[in-house]
PDB file of C-alpha atoms in Angstrom:
ATOM      1  CA  UNK A 176     -49.729 -36.003  19.732  1.00  0.00           C
ATOM      2  CA  UNK A 177     -46.805 -33.635  20.694  1.00  0.00           C
ATOM      3  CA  UNK A 178     -43.531 -34.403  19.053  1.00  0.00           C
ATOM      4  CA  UNK A 179     -41.009 -36.578  20.765  1.00  0.00           C
ATOM      5  CA  UNK A 180     -37.834 -34.656  22.230  1.00  0.00           C
ATOM      6  CA  UNK A 181     -34.985 -35.080  20.127  1.00  0.00           C
ATOM      7  CA  UNK A 182     -32.343 -37.590  21.465  1.00  0.00           C
ATOM      8  CA  UNK A 183     -28.909 -37.480  20.668  1.00  0.00           C
ATOM      9  CA  UNK A 184     -25.789 -39.687  21.974  1.00  0.00           C
ATOM     10  CA  UNK A 185     -22.326 -39.630  21.756  1.00  0.00           C
ATOM     11  CA  UNK A 186     -19.404 -41.708  23.211  1.00  0.00           C
ATOM     12  CA  UNK A 187     -16.250 -40.396  24.892  1.00  0.00           C
ATOM     13  CA  UNK A 188     -13.571 -43.174  24.459  1.00  0.00           C
ATOM     14  CA  UNK A 189     -11.074 -42.821  27.328  1.00  0.00           C
ATOM     15  CA  UNK A 190     -11.878 -41.222  30.871  1.00  0.00           C
ATOM     16  CA  UNK A 191      -8.517 -39.815  31.648  1.00  0.00           C
ATOM     17  CA  UNK A 192      -7.955 -36.125  31.788  1.00  0.00           C
ATOM     18  CA  UNK A 193      -8.820 -35.689  28.209  1.00  0.00           C
ATOM     19  CA  UNK A 194     -11.937 -37.503  28.468  1.00  0.00           C
ATOM     20  CA  UNK A 195     -12.699 -35.698  31.510  1.00  0.00           C
ATOM     21  CA  UNK A 196     -11.857 -32.212  29.789  1.00  0.00           C
ATOM     22  CA  UNK A 197     -14.188 -33.325  27.124  1.00  0.00           C
ATOM     23  CA  UNK A 198     -16.956 -34.203  29.321  1.00  0.00           C
ATOM     24  CA  UNK A 199     -16.653 -30.943  31.108  1.00  0.00           C
ATOM     25  CA  UNK A 200     -16.662 -28.757  28.184  1.00  0.00           C
ATOM     26  CA  UNK A 201     -19.594 -30.756  26.898  1.00  0.00           C
ATOM     27  CA  UNK A 202     -21.982 -30.666  29.795  1.00  0.00           C
ATOM     28  CA  UNK A 203     -21.098 -26.777  30.436  1.00  0.00           C
ATOM     29  CA  UNK A 204     -21.773 -26.257  26.648  1.00  0.00           C
ATOM     30  CA  UNK A 205     -24.937 -28.255  26.006  1.00  0.00           C
ATOM     31  CA  UNK A 206     -27.360 -25.346  26.036  1.00  0.00           C
ATOM     32  CA  UNK A 207     -25.303 -23.753  23.072  1.00  0.00           C
ATOM     33  CA  UNK A 208     -25.039 -27.094  21.533  1.00  0.00           C
ATOM     34  CA  UNK A 209     -28.430 -28.383  21.141  1.00  0.00           C
ATOM     35  CA  UNK A 210     -31.753 -27.622  21.019  1.00  0.00           C
ATOM     36  CA  UNK A 211     -33.733 -26.639  24.306  1.00  0.00           C
ATOM     37  CA  UNK A 212     -35.816 -29.678  24.341  1.00  0.00           C
ATOM     38  CA  UNK A 213     -33.118 -31.982  23.523  1.00  0.00           C
ATOM     39  CA  UNK A 214     -31.803 -35.121  25.356  1.00  0.00           C
ATOM     40  CA  UNK A 215     -28.228 -36.170  25.413  1.00  0.00           C
ATOM     41  CA  UNK A 216     -26.596 -39.426  26.776  1.00  0.00           C
ATOM     42  CA  UNK A 217     -23.030 -39.341  27.093  1.00  0.00           C
ATOM     43  CA  UNK A 218     -21.437 -42.853  27.101  1.00  0.00           C
ATOM     44  CA  UNK A 219     -18.161 -42.840  28.494  1.00  0.00           C
ATOM     45  CA  UNK A 220     -15.887 -45.788  27.851  1.00  0.00           C
ATOM     46  CA  UNK A 221     -12.785 -46.686  29.758  1.00  0.00           C
ATOM     47  CA  UNK A 222     -11.753 -50.082  31.791  1.00  0.00           C
ATOM     48  CA  UNK A 223     -10.421 -47.749  34.354  1.00  0.00           C
ATOM     49  CA  UNK A 224     -12.261 -45.781  37.142  1.00  0.00           C
ATOM     50  CA  UNK A 225     -13.311 -42.206  35.418  1.00  0.00           C
ATOM     51  CA  UNK A 226     -11.315 -39.247  35.708  1.00  0.00           C
ATOM     52  CA  UNK A 227      -8.168 -40.880  36.675  1.00  0.00           C
ATOM     53  CA  UNK A 228      -7.972 -43.390  33.727  1.00  0.00           C
ATOM     54  CA  UNK A 229      -5.474 -45.789  33.497  1.00  0.00           C
ATOM     55  CA  UNK A 230      -2.182 -43.450  33.593  1.00  0.00           C
ATOM     56  CA  UNK A 231      -3.329 -41.473  36.730  1.00  0.00           C
ATOM     57  CA  UNK A 232      -4.459 -44.572  38.780  1.00  0.00           C
ATOM     58  CA  UNK A 233      -5.044 -43.677  42.589  1.00  0.00           C
ATOM     59  CA  UNK A 234      -3.439 -47.144  43.184  1.00  0.00           C
ATOM     60  CA  UNK A 235       0.233 -46.033  42.298  1.00  0.00           C
ATOM     61  CA  UNK A 236       3.069 -45.888  44.422  1.00  0.00           C
ATOM     62  CA  UNK A 237       3.372 -42.331  46.084  1.00  0.00           C
ATOM     63  CA  UNK A 238       6.888 -42.045  44.956  1.00  0.00           C
ATOM     64  CA  UNK A 239       5.852 -41.964  41.015  1.00  0.00           C
ATOM     65  CA  UNK A 240       5.540 -38.009  40.620  1.00  0.00           C
ATOM     66  CA  UNK A 241       4.129 -35.578  38.246  1.00  0.00           C
ATOM     67  CA  UNK A 242       6.299 -33.366  36.071  1.00  0.00           C
ATOM     68  CA  UNK A 243       4.179 -30.100  37.071  1.00  0.00           C
ATOM     69  CA  UNK A 244       3.896 -28.332  40.162  1.00  0.00           C
ATOM     70  CA  UNK A 245       0.544 -28.710  41.858  1.00  0.00           C
ATOM     71  CA  UNK A 246      -0.541 -24.858  41.534  1.00  0.00           C
ATOM     72  CA  UNK A 247       0.034 -24.961  37.848  1.00  0.00           C
ATOM     73  CA  UNK A 248      -2.508 -27.903  37.188  1.00  0.00           C
ATOM     74  CA  UNK A 249      -6.098 -27.641  36.562  1.00  0.00           C
ATOM     75  CA  UNK A 250      -8.936 -29.043  34.332  1.00  0.00           C
ATOM     76  CA  UNK A 251     -11.027 -25.837  35.002  1.00  0.00           C
ATOM     77  CA  UNK A 252     -11.396 -22.871  33.108  1.00  0.00           C
ATOM     78  CA  UNK A 253     -11.493 -19.012  34.582  1.00  0.00           C
ATOM     79  CA  UNK A 254     -11.024 -15.594  33.207  1.00  0.00           C
ATOM     80  CA  UNK A 255      -7.915 -16.280  31.752  1.00  0.00           C
ATOM     81  CA  UNK A 256      -8.903 -19.059  29.433  1.00  0.00           C
ATOM     82  CA  UNK A 257     -10.004 -18.206  25.829  1.00  0.00           C
ATOM     83  CA  UNK A 258     -12.157 -21.210  24.938  1.00  0.00           C
ATOM     84  CA  UNK A 259     -15.674 -21.857  23.467  1.00  0.00           C
ATOM     85  CA  UNK A 260     -18.469 -21.963  26.137  1.00  0.00           C
ATOM     86  CA  UNK A 261     -18.898 -20.860  29.306  1.00  0.00           C
ATOM     87  CA  UNK A 262     -16.379 -20.262  32.039  1.00  0.00           C
ATOM     88  CA  UNK A 263     -16.686 -22.842  34.724  1.00  0.00           C
ATOM     89  CA  UNK A 264     -14.296 -21.936  37.500  1.00  0.00           C
ATOM     90  CA  UNK A 265     -12.870 -24.798  40.074  1.00  0.00           C
ATOM     91  CA  UNK A 266      -9.894 -25.547  42.169  1.00  0.00           C
ATOM     92  CA  UNK A 267      -6.445 -26.232  40.862  1.00  0.00           C
ATOM     93  CA  UNK A 268      -4.579 -29.252  42.038  1.00  0.00           C
ATOM     94  CA  UNK A 269      -3.363 -27.291  44.705  1.00  0.00           C
ATOM     95  CA  UNK A 270      -6.366 -25.790  45.953  1.00  0.00           C
ATOM     96  CA  UNK A 271      -8.155 -28.813  45.782  1.00  0.00           C
ATOM     97  CA  UNK A 272      -5.187 -30.534  47.843  1.00  0.00           C
ATOM     98  CA  UNK A 273      -5.772 -27.694  50.550  1.00  0.00           C
ATOM     99  CA  UNK A 274      -9.416 -28.121  50.716  1.00  0.00           C
ATOM    100  CA  UNK A 275      -9.057 -31.808  51.575  1.00  0.00           C
ATOM    101  CA  UNK A 276      -6.318 -31.659  53.858  1.00  0.00           C
ATOM    102  CA  UNK A 277      -3.795 -33.225  51.164  1.00  0.00           C
ATOM    103  CA  UNK A 278      -0.142 -32.220  52.496  1.00  0.00           C
ATOM    104  CA  UNK A 279       0.759 -30.490  49.041  1.00  0.00           C
ATOM    105  CA  UNK A 280       2.542 -27.074  48.457  1.00  0.00           C
ATOM    106  CA  UNK A 281       2.092 -24.907  45.356  1.00  0.00           C
ATOM    107  CA  UNK A 282       5.344 -25.874  44.251  1.00  0.00           C
ATOM    108  CA  UNK A 283       5.514 -29.454  44.988  1.00  0.00           C
ATOM    109  CA  UNK A 284       5.266 -32.410  42.641  1.00  0.00           C
ATOM    110  CA  UNK A 285       2.468 -33.899  43.284  1.00  0.00           C
ATOM    111  CA  UNK A 286       2.084 -37.848  42.999  1.00  0.00           C
ATOM    112  CA  UNK A 287       0.460 -39.396  40.183  1.00  0.00           C
ATOM    113  CA  UNK A 288      -2.123 -41.023  42.467  1.00  0.00           C
ATOM    114  CA  UNK A 289      -2.777 -37.518  43.981  1.00  0.00           C
ATOM    115  CA  UNK A 290      -3.600 -36.101  40.508  1.00  0.00           C
ATOM    116  CA  UNK A 291      -5.696 -39.257  39.837  1.00  0.00           C
ATOM    117  CA  UNK A 292      -7.648 -38.120  43.134  1.00  0.00           C
ATOM    118  CA  UNK A 293      -8.133 -34.722  41.802  1.00  0.00           C
ATOM    119  CA  UNK A 294      -9.160 -36.074  38.271  1.00  0.00           C
ATOM    120  CA  UNK A 295     -11.924 -38.403  39.894  1.00  0.00           C
ATOM    121  CA  UNK A 296     -13.333 -35.457  41.673  1.00  0.00           C
ATOM    122  CA  UNK A 297     -13.216 -33.259  38.512  1.00  0.00           C
ATOM    123  CA  UNK A 298     -14.998 -36.202  36.349  1.00  0.00           C
ATOM    124  CA  UNK A 299     -17.645 -36.458  39.519  1.00  0.00           C
ATOM    125  CA  UNK A 300     -18.225 -32.535  39.415  1.00  0.00           C
ATOM    126  CA  UNK A 301     -18.748 -32.672  35.792  1.00  0.00           C
ATOM    127  CA  UNK A 302     -21.522 -35.151  35.933  1.00  0.00           C
ATOM    128  CA  UNK A 303     -23.257 -33.488  38.921  1.00  0.00           C
ATOM    129  CA  UNK A 304     -23.048 -30.102  37.151  1.00  0.00           C
ATOM    130  CA  UNK A 305     -24.816 -31.652  34.093  1.00  0.00           C
ATOM    131  CA  UNK A 306     -28.319 -30.320  33.265  1.00  0.00           C
ATOM    132  CA  UNK A 307     -31.047 -32.969  33.875  1.00  0.00           C
ATOM    133  CA  UNK A 308     -31.436 -33.428  30.169  1.00  0.00           C
ATOM    134  CA  UNK A 309     -27.843 -34.981  30.155  1.00  0.00           C
ATOM    135  CA  UNK A 310     -27.413 -38.474  31.350  1.00  0.00           C
ATOM    136  CA  UNK A 311     -23.826 -39.677  31.736  1.00  0.00           C
ATOM    137  CA  UNK A 312     -23.509 -43.426  31.344  1.00  0.00           C
ATOM    138  CA  UNK A 313     -20.006 -45.017  32.176  1.00  0.00           C
ATOM    139  CA  UNK A 314     -18.959 -48.358  30.695  1.00  0.00           C
ATOM    140  CA  UNK A 315     -16.265 -49.887  32.502  1.00  0.00           C
ATOM    141  CA  UNK A 316     -14.548 -51.799  29.670  1.00  0.00           C
ATOM    142  CA  UNK A 317     -12.572 -51.230  26.429  1.00  0.00           C
ATOM    143  CA  UNK A 318     -13.758 -49.849  23.204  1.00  0.00           C
ATOM    144  CA  UNK A 319     -13.141 -52.337  20.291  1.00  0.00           C
TER     145      UNK A 319
END
């Protein structure tokens, strides 16, 4: 009888920008972190929608702005980033807005809701890019 595949589970508590960044780095680096035959289940725990979390909810008033201009905000890596794991480039908030016909200049201060929509896309992209041996399970609840 063949040996079963090793299985690992972990939880990310909080699905805002930090939790989303952790998920992105984890899914990008899983081949370096685990044996080739291992499976991983990532439990993401947050009562708010993943990506935006509670602070960057997409239902906020458009007058509530970030304190950083759109071209300076990204959750993706590129060649300028010194980090462990592979580089996974992706759009800055400004580039994402341009691709989605969101009126936002590179030096504009985005609304919190706009950033929340960007974060939701980053989360979805991290899940979609995860290797087949990684399962992401979202729990819309509080961790206690």
